Short mmCIF file of C-alpha atoms in Angstrom, two decimals:
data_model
loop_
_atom_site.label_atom_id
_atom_site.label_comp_id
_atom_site.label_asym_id
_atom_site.label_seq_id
_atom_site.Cartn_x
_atom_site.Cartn_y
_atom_site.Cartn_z
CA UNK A 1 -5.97 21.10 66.61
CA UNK A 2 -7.16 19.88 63.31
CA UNK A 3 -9.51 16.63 63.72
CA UNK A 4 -8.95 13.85 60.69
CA UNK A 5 -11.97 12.47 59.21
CA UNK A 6 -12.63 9.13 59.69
CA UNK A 7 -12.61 6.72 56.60
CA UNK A 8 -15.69 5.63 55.22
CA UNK A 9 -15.93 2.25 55.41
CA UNK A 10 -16.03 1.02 52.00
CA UNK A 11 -18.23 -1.89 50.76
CA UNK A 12 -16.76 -5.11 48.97
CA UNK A 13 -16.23 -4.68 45.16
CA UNK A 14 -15.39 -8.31 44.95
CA UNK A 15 -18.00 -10.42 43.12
CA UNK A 16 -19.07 -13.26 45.52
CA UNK A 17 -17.93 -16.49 44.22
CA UNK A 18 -21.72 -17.93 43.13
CA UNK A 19 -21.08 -21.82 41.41
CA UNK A 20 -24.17 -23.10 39.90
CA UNK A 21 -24.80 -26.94 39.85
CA UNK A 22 -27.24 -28.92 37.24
CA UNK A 23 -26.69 -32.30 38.72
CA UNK A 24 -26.43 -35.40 36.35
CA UNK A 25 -25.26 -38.97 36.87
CA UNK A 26 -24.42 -38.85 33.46
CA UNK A 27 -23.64 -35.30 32.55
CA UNK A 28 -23.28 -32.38 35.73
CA UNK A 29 -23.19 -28.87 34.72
CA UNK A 30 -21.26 -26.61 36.58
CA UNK A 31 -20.59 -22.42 36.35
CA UNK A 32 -19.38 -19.59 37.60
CA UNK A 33 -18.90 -16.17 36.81
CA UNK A 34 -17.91 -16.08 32.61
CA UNK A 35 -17.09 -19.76 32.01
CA UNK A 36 -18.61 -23.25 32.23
CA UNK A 37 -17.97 -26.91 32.33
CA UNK A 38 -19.15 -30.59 32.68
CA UNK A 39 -18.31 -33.58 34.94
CA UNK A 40 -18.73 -36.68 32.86
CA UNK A 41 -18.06 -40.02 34.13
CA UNK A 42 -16.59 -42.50 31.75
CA UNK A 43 -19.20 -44.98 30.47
CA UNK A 44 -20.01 -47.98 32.53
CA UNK A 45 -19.12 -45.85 36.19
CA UNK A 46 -22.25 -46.94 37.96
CA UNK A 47 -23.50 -47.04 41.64
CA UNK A 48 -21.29 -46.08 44.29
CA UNK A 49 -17.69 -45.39 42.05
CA UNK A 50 -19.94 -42.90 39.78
CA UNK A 51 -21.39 -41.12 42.81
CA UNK A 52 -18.26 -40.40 44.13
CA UNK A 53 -16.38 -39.68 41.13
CA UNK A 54 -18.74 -36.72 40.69
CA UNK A 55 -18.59 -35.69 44.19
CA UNK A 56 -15.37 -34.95 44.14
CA UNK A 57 -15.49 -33.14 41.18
CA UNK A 58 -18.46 -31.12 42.08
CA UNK A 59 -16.16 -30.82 45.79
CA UNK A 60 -13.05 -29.42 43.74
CA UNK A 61 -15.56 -26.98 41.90
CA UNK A 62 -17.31 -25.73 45.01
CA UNK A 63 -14.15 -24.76 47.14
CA UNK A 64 -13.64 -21.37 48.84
CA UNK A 65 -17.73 -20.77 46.92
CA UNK A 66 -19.71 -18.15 48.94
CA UNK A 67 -22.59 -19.66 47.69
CA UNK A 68 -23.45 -22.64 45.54
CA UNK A 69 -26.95 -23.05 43.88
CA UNK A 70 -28.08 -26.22 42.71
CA UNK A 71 -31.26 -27.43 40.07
CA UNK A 72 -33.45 -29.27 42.95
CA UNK A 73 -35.60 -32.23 41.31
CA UNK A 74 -37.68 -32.81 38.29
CA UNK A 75 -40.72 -34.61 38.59
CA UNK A 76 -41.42 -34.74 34.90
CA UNK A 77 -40.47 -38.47 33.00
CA UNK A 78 -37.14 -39.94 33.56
CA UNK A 79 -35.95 -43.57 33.95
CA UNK A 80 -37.50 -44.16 37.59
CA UNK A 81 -34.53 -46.84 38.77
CA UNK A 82 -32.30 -43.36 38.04
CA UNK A 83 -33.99 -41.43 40.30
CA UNK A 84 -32.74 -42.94 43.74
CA UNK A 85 -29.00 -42.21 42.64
CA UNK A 86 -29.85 -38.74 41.47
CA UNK A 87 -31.50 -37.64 44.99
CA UNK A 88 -29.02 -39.61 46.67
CA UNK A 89 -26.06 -37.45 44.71
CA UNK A 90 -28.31 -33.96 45.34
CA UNK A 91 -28.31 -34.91 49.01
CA UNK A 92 -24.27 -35.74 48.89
CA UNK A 93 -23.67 -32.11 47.55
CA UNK A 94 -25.75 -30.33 49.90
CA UNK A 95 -24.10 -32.26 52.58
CA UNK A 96 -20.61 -31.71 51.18
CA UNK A 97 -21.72 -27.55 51.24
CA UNK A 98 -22.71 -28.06 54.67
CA UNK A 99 -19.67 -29.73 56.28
CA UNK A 100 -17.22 -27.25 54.27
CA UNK A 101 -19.42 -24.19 55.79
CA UNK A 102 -20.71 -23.14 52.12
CA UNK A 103 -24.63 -21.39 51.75
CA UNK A 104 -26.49 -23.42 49.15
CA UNK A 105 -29.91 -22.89 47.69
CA UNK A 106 -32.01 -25.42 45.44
CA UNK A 107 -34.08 -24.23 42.47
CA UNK A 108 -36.94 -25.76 41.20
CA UNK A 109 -36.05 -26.76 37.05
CA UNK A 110 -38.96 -24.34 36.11
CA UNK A 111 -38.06 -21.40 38.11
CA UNK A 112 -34.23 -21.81 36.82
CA UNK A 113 -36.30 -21.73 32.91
CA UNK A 114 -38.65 -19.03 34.32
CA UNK A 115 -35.54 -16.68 34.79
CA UNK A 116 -33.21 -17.54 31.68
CA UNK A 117 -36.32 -17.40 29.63
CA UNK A 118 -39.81 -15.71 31.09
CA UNK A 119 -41.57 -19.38 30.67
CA UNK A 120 -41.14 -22.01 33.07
CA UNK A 121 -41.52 -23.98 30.72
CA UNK A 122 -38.91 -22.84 28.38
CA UNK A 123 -37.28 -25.20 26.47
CA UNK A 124 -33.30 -26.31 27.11
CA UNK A 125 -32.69 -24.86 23.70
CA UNK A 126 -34.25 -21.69 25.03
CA UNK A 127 -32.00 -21.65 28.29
CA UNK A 128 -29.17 -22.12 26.32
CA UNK A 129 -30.34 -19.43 23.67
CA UNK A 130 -30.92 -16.86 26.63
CA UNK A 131 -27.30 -17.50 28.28
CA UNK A 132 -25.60 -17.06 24.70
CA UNK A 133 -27.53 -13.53 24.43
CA UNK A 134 -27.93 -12.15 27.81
CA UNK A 135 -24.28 -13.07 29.08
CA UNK A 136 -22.00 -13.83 25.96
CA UNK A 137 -21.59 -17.22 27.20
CA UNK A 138 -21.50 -19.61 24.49
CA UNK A 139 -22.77 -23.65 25.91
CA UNK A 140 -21.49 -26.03 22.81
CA UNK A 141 -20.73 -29.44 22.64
CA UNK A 142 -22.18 -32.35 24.70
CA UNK A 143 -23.17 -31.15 27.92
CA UNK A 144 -24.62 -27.78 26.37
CA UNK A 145 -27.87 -27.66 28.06
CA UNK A 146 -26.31 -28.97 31.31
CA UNK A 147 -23.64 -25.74 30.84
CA UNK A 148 -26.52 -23.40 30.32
CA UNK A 149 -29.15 -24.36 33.25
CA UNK A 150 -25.47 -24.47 35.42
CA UNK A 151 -24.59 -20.73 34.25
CA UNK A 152 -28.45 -19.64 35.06
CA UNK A 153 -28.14 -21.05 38.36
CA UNK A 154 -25.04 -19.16 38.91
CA UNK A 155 -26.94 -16.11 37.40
CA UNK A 156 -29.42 -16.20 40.12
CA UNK A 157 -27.52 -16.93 43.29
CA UNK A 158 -25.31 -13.71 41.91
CA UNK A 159 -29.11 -11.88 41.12
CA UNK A 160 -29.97 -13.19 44.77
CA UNK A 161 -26.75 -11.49 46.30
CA UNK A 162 -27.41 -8.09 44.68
CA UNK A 163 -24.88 -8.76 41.77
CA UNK A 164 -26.89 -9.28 38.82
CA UNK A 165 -24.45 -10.34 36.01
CA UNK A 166 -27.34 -8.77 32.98
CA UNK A 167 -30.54 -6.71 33.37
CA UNK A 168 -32.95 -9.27 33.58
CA UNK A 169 -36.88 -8.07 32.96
CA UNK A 170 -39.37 -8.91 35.64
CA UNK A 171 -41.27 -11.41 33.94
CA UNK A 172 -38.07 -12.99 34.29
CA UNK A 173 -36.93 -12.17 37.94
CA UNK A 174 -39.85 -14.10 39.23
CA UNK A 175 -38.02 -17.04 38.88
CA UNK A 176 -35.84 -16.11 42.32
CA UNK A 177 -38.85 -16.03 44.03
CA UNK A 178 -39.67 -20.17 44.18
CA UNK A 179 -36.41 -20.90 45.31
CA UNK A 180 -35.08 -22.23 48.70
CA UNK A 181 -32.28 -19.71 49.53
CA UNK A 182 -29.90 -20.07 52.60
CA UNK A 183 -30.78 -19.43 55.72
CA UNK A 184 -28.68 -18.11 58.43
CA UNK A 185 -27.32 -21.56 59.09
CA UNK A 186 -26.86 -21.96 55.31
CA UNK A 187 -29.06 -24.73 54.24
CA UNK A 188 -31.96 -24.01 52.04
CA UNK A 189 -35.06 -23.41 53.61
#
């Protein structure tokens, strides 16, 4: 009797689908793997109406994500009366990860500039600088910087997974280590 070997299982060559999120009331980035784009509210969408327009874009964006990675808060300047709606639209996305089941982590602005750059306190200009030449990805237009921290974001969460889109030196790399990744339930710790 001849005995058939048993298949080895085989491990997932599908890239998991990472979507990075720099959240804006005026301007959101948002990336995934090789492209980029904005969610721009038209002028004069305020309170409420603009928080929900860009939910549902971010929403439409996130869908069927394995993981989603958002820029957490800045604590630099800022117009302060901004600052309420911009946690309060953070919070919405998390929540809208949670309900639809999706992992999310939240990355400290410096850490996301520590990783595109090896200073976390690298400039936009240098974020965007580092995405052109370490992934080919090219942020122009209004909404460039936005694009760029979005595609780092994405960058990491896929680093984070074990699917590092570019060799990324380890000056660099210590970026992932201030983040909040997922738990088991998801959430960032």
């Amino acid at each position: 009797m001849t005995t058939v070997p048993t298949p080895a299982v085989v491990q997932s060559t599908t890239v998991p689908k990472v979507i990075g999120l720099d959240l804006s009331l005026t301007c959101t980035g948002v990336a995934g793997e090789g492209w980029t784009d904005t969610i721009r509210p038209r002028t004069g969408l305020r309170g409420h109406p603009r928080l929900a327009f860009i939910l549902e874009r971010v929403t439409e964006h996130i869908r069927g994500a394995d993981l989603v990675v958002i820029e957490g808060p800045s604590f630099g300047g800022g117009v302060a009366h901004r600052h309420e709606d911009l946690a309060g639209l953070r919070v919405m996305v998390r929540h809208a990860c949670w309900r639809r089941s999706i992992p999310y982590a939240v990355i400290p602005p410096s850490c996301r500039a520590l990783y595109a750059t090896g200073k976390g306190s690298g400039s936009k200009g240098a974020v965007r600088d580092a995405v052109r030449t370490r992934y080919g990805v090219d942020c122009d237009g209004p909404g460039r910087y936005d694009q760029a921290d979005a595609y780092t974001l994405c960058a990491m969460g896929l680093h984070h997974l074990g699917w590092p889109l570019a060799v990324v030196p380890d000056t660099h790399r210590r970026g992932l280590d201030g983040g909040q990744w997922p738990t088991q339930e998801g959430i960032a710790a």
